[in-house]
């Protein structure tokens, strides 16, 4: 970012919380969910953060109430200086499942633009997950703990899919 006088820079704060999650039907009794998140913005945006890693974080593991709602109530805050509105910040989240044996499995992913207007906003963020329905993947999933497929079977491929790489165009997904 080229140095600009302070009166010519845009300063933006996003303050809120990752409140709750629901409709995760693949989560069984005794399993919890947690969310990894990060804020990403274009090259004209300078993140102002005390953390060397930038705007990344993770919620605690939440367990469902009687109606299947996972309450996180996790605060988030992002502060940027920008010289252009190009590359407006977006929030990326990954939902992960912790089972009763302590195993962690990928559940779903989402990416959404941060609000464009000042003031209060309630935002619903729909997530998606890779859907693998080949007989071999189903058999492998059932053999390893009797569970549904975890999403990709291969963490390197999953990372490529989530990053929007070439593999993303070849993946069939489902909403969650």
GROMACS .gro file of C-alpha atoms in nm:
model
  176
    1UNK     CA    1   0.000   0.000   0.000
    2UNK     CA    2   0.145   0.335  -0.102
    3UNK     CA    3   0.167   0.589   0.181
    4UNK     CA    4  -0.123   0.833   0.167
    5UNK     CA    5  -0.220   1.122   0.387
    6UNK     CA    6  -0.452   1.006   0.667
    7UNK     CA    7  -0.740   1.217   0.538
    8UNK     CA    8  -0.736   1.025   0.206
    9UNK     CA    9  -0.751   0.677   0.358
   10UNK     CA   10  -1.062   0.483   0.436
   11UNK     CA   11  -1.072   0.342   0.790
   12UNK     CA   12  -1.310   0.054   0.852
   13UNK     CA   13  -1.391  -0.140   1.168
   14UNK     CA   14  -1.596  -0.460   1.175
   15UNK     CA   15  -1.708  -0.554   1.526
   16UNK     CA   16  -1.938  -0.843   1.592
   17UNK     CA   17  -1.966  -1.204   1.694
   18UNK     CA   18  -1.995  -1.550   1.551
   19UNK     CA   19  -2.320  -1.617   1.730
   20UNK     CA   20  -2.456  -1.960   1.648
   21UNK     CA   21  -2.482  -2.243   1.399
   22UNK     CA   22  -2.768  -2.472   1.313
   23UNK     CA   23  -2.883  -2.735   1.063
   24UNK     CA   24  -2.565  -2.943   1.077
   25UNK     CA   25  -2.735  -3.278   1.030
   26UNK     CA   26  -2.416  -3.487   1.013
   27UNK     CA   27  -2.332  -3.413   1.378
   28UNK     CA   28  -2.422  -3.695   1.613
   29UNK     CA   29  -2.508  -3.690   1.985
   30UNK     CA   30  -2.197  -3.607   2.191
   31UNK     CA   31  -2.017  -3.431   1.904
   32UNK     CA   32  -1.935  -3.061   1.907
   33UNK     CA   33  -1.853  -2.798   1.648
   34UNK     CA   34  -1.597  -2.521   1.639
   35UNK     CA   35  -1.524  -2.256   1.377
   36UNK     CA   36  -1.192  -2.143   1.231
   37UNK     CA   37  -1.220  -1.796   1.079
   38UNK     CA   38  -1.013  -1.533   0.903
   39UNK     CA   39  -1.071  -1.196   0.740
   40UNK     CA   40  -0.917  -1.141   0.399
   41UNK     CA   41  -0.903  -0.825   0.192
   42UNK     CA   42  -0.748  -0.694  -0.129
   43UNK     CA   43  -0.403  -0.545  -0.177
   44UNK     CA   44  -0.530  -0.191  -0.111
   45UNK     CA   45  -0.631  -0.288   0.242
   46UNK     CA   46  -0.392  -0.275   0.537
   47UNK     CA   47  -0.504  -0.489   0.833
   48UNK     CA   48  -0.436  -0.327   1.170
   49UNK     CA   49  -0.385  -0.612   1.415
   50UNK     CA   50  -0.196  -0.683   1.735
   51UNK     CA   51  -0.161  -1.046   1.627
   52UNK     CA   52   0.130  -1.133   1.396
   53UNK     CA   53  -0.096  -1.378   1.210
   54UNK     CA   54  -0.353  -1.110   1.126
   55UNK     CA   55  -0.725  -1.162   1.158
   56UNK     CA   56  -0.749  -1.533   1.230
   57UNK     CA   57  -0.912  -1.715   1.516
   58UNK     CA   58  -1.108  -2.009   1.643
   59UNK     CA   59  -1.418  -2.042   1.857
   60UNK     CA   60  -1.456  -2.278   2.147
   61UNK     CA   61  -1.620  -2.614   2.084
   62UNK     CA   62  -1.996  -2.580   2.119
   63UNK     CA   63  -2.240  -2.865   2.174
   64UNK     CA   64  -2.597  -2.858   2.048
   65UNK     CA   65  -2.895  -2.766   2.260
   66UNK     CA   66  -3.218  -2.965   2.240
   67UNK     CA   67  -3.308  -2.802   1.907
   68UNK     CA   68  -2.970  -2.868   1.742
   69UNK     CA   69  -2.835  -2.514   1.777
   70UNK     CA   70  -2.465  -2.464   1.850
   71UNK     CA   71  -2.408  -2.142   2.048
   72UNK     CA   72  -2.062  -1.989   1.997
   73UNK     CA   73  -2.106  -1.622   2.103
   74UNK     CA   74  -1.747  -1.562   1.994
   75UNK     CA   75  -1.643  -1.196   1.953
   76UNK     CA   76  -1.466  -1.085   1.635
   77UNK     CA   77  -1.317  -0.753   1.539
   78UNK     CA   78  -1.133  -0.641   1.227
   79UNK     CA   79  -0.975  -0.299   1.166
   80UNK     CA   80  -0.846  -0.188   0.825
   81UNK     CA   81  -0.703   0.117   0.649
   82UNK     CA   82  -0.765   0.122   0.274
   83UNK     CA   83  -0.687   0.336  -0.028
   84UNK     CA   84  -0.964   0.183  -0.242
   85UNK     CA   85  -1.287  -0.008  -0.191
   86UNK     CA   86  -1.161  -0.270  -0.438
   87UNK     CA   87  -1.099  -0.598  -0.257
   88UNK     CA   88  -1.362  -0.531   0.012
   89UNK     CA   89  -1.297  -0.758   0.314
   90UNK     CA   90  -1.457  -1.097   0.335
   91UNK     CA   91  -1.495  -1.341   0.620
   92UNK     CA   92  -1.397  -1.701   0.558
   93UNK     CA   93  -1.506  -1.970   0.800
   94UNK     CA   94  -1.442  -2.339   0.833
   95UNK     CA   95  -1.669  -2.551   1.051
   96UNK     CA   96  -1.505  -2.850   1.220
   97UNK     CA   97  -1.650  -3.136   1.422
   98UNK     CA   98  -1.497  -3.279   1.739
   99UNK     CA   99  -1.626  -3.630   1.806
  100UNK     CA  100  -1.640  -3.815   2.136
  101UNK     CA  101  -1.307  -3.989   2.060
  102UNK     CA  102  -1.130  -3.655   2.012
  103UNK     CA  103  -1.109  -3.679   1.632
  104UNK     CA  104  -1.152  -3.361   1.428
  105UNK     CA  105  -1.331  -3.374   1.092
  106UNK     CA  106  -1.407  -3.105   0.837
  107UNK     CA  107  -1.781  -3.023   0.820
  108UNK     CA  108  -1.825  -2.720   0.594
  109UNK     CA  109  -1.686  -2.393   0.462
  110UNK     CA  110  -1.819  -2.046   0.380
  111UNK     CA  111  -1.695  -1.716   0.246
  112UNK     CA  112  -1.893  -1.395   0.259
  113UNK     CA  113  -1.838  -1.023   0.208
  114UNK     CA  114  -1.843  -0.810   0.518
  115UNK     CA  115  -2.134  -0.560   0.541
  116UNK     CA  116  -2.107  -0.260   0.309
  117UNK     CA  117  -2.309  -0.018   0.521
  118UNK     CA  118  -2.243   0.116   0.871
  119UNK     CA  119  -2.464   0.013   1.159
  120UNK     CA  120  -2.606  -0.311   1.291
  121UNK     CA  121  -2.647  -0.608   1.057
  122UNK     CA  122  -2.769  -0.963   1.122
  123UNK     CA  123  -2.605  -1.190   0.868
  124UNK     CA  124  -2.689  -1.550   0.791
  125UNK     CA  125  -2.395  -1.733   0.640
  126UNK     CA  126  -2.474  -2.051   0.447
  127UNK     CA  127  -2.194  -2.305   0.439
  128UNK     CA  128  -2.110  -2.575   0.186
  129UNK     CA  129  -1.921  -2.902   0.194
  130UNK     CA  130  -1.772  -3.125  -0.074
  131UNK     CA  131  -2.001  -3.419  -0.145
  132UNK     CA  132  -1.832  -3.745  -0.226
  133UNK     CA  133  -2.068  -4.025  -0.303
  134UNK     CA  134  -1.845  -4.283  -0.467
  135UNK     CA  135  -1.891  -4.637  -0.329
  136UNK     CA  136  -1.522  -4.654  -0.232
  137UNK     CA  137  -1.541  -4.332  -0.026
  138UNK     CA  138  -1.863  -4.444   0.144
  139UNK     CA  139  -1.712  -4.785   0.225
  140UNK     CA  140  -1.393  -4.623   0.356
  141UNK     CA  141  -1.594  -4.388   0.577
  142UNK     CA  142  -1.804  -4.669   0.716
  143UNK     CA  143  -1.494  -4.882   0.777
  144UNK     CA  144  -1.323  -4.603   0.974
  145UNK     CA  145  -1.560  -4.552   1.264
  146UNK     CA  146  -1.895  -4.604   1.091
  147UNK     CA  147  -1.933  -4.238   0.993
  148UNK     CA  148  -2.028  -4.050   0.681
  149UNK     CA  149  -1.746  -3.923   0.455
  150UNK     CA  150  -1.559  -3.632   0.610
  151UNK     CA  151  -1.564  -3.419   0.298
  152UNK     CA  152  -1.258  -3.471   0.086
  153UNK     CA  153  -1.062  -3.771   0.211
  154UNK     CA  154  -0.741  -3.578   0.135
  155UNK     CA  155  -0.646  -3.263   0.329
  156UNK     CA  156  -0.425  -3.127   0.047
  157UNK     CA  157  -0.716  -3.154  -0.197
  158UNK     CA  158  -0.950  -2.998   0.058
  159UNK     CA  159  -0.711  -2.704   0.103
  160UNK     CA  160  -0.704  -2.656  -0.276
  161UNK     CA  161  -1.083  -2.667  -0.294
  162UNK     CA  162  -1.123  -2.414  -0.012
  163UNK     CA  163  -0.867  -2.181  -0.169
  164UNK     CA  164  -1.073  -2.177  -0.489
  165UNK     CA  165  -0.806  -2.368  -0.679
  166UNK     CA  166  -0.852  -2.584  -0.985
  167UNK     CA  167  -1.002  -2.867  -0.779
  168UNK     CA  168  -1.295  -2.639  -0.676
  169UNK     CA  169  -1.443  -2.648  -1.026
  170UNK     CA  170  -1.448  -3.029  -1.016
  171UNK     CA  171  -1.618  -3.073  -0.679
  172UNK     CA  172  -1.985  -3.142  -0.623
  173UNK     CA  173  -2.101  -2.967  -0.305
  174UNK     CA  174  -2.399  -2.958  -0.073
  175UNK     CA  175  -2.522  -2.677   0.148
  176UNK     CA  176  -2.508  -2.720   0.523
   0.00000   0.00000   0.00000
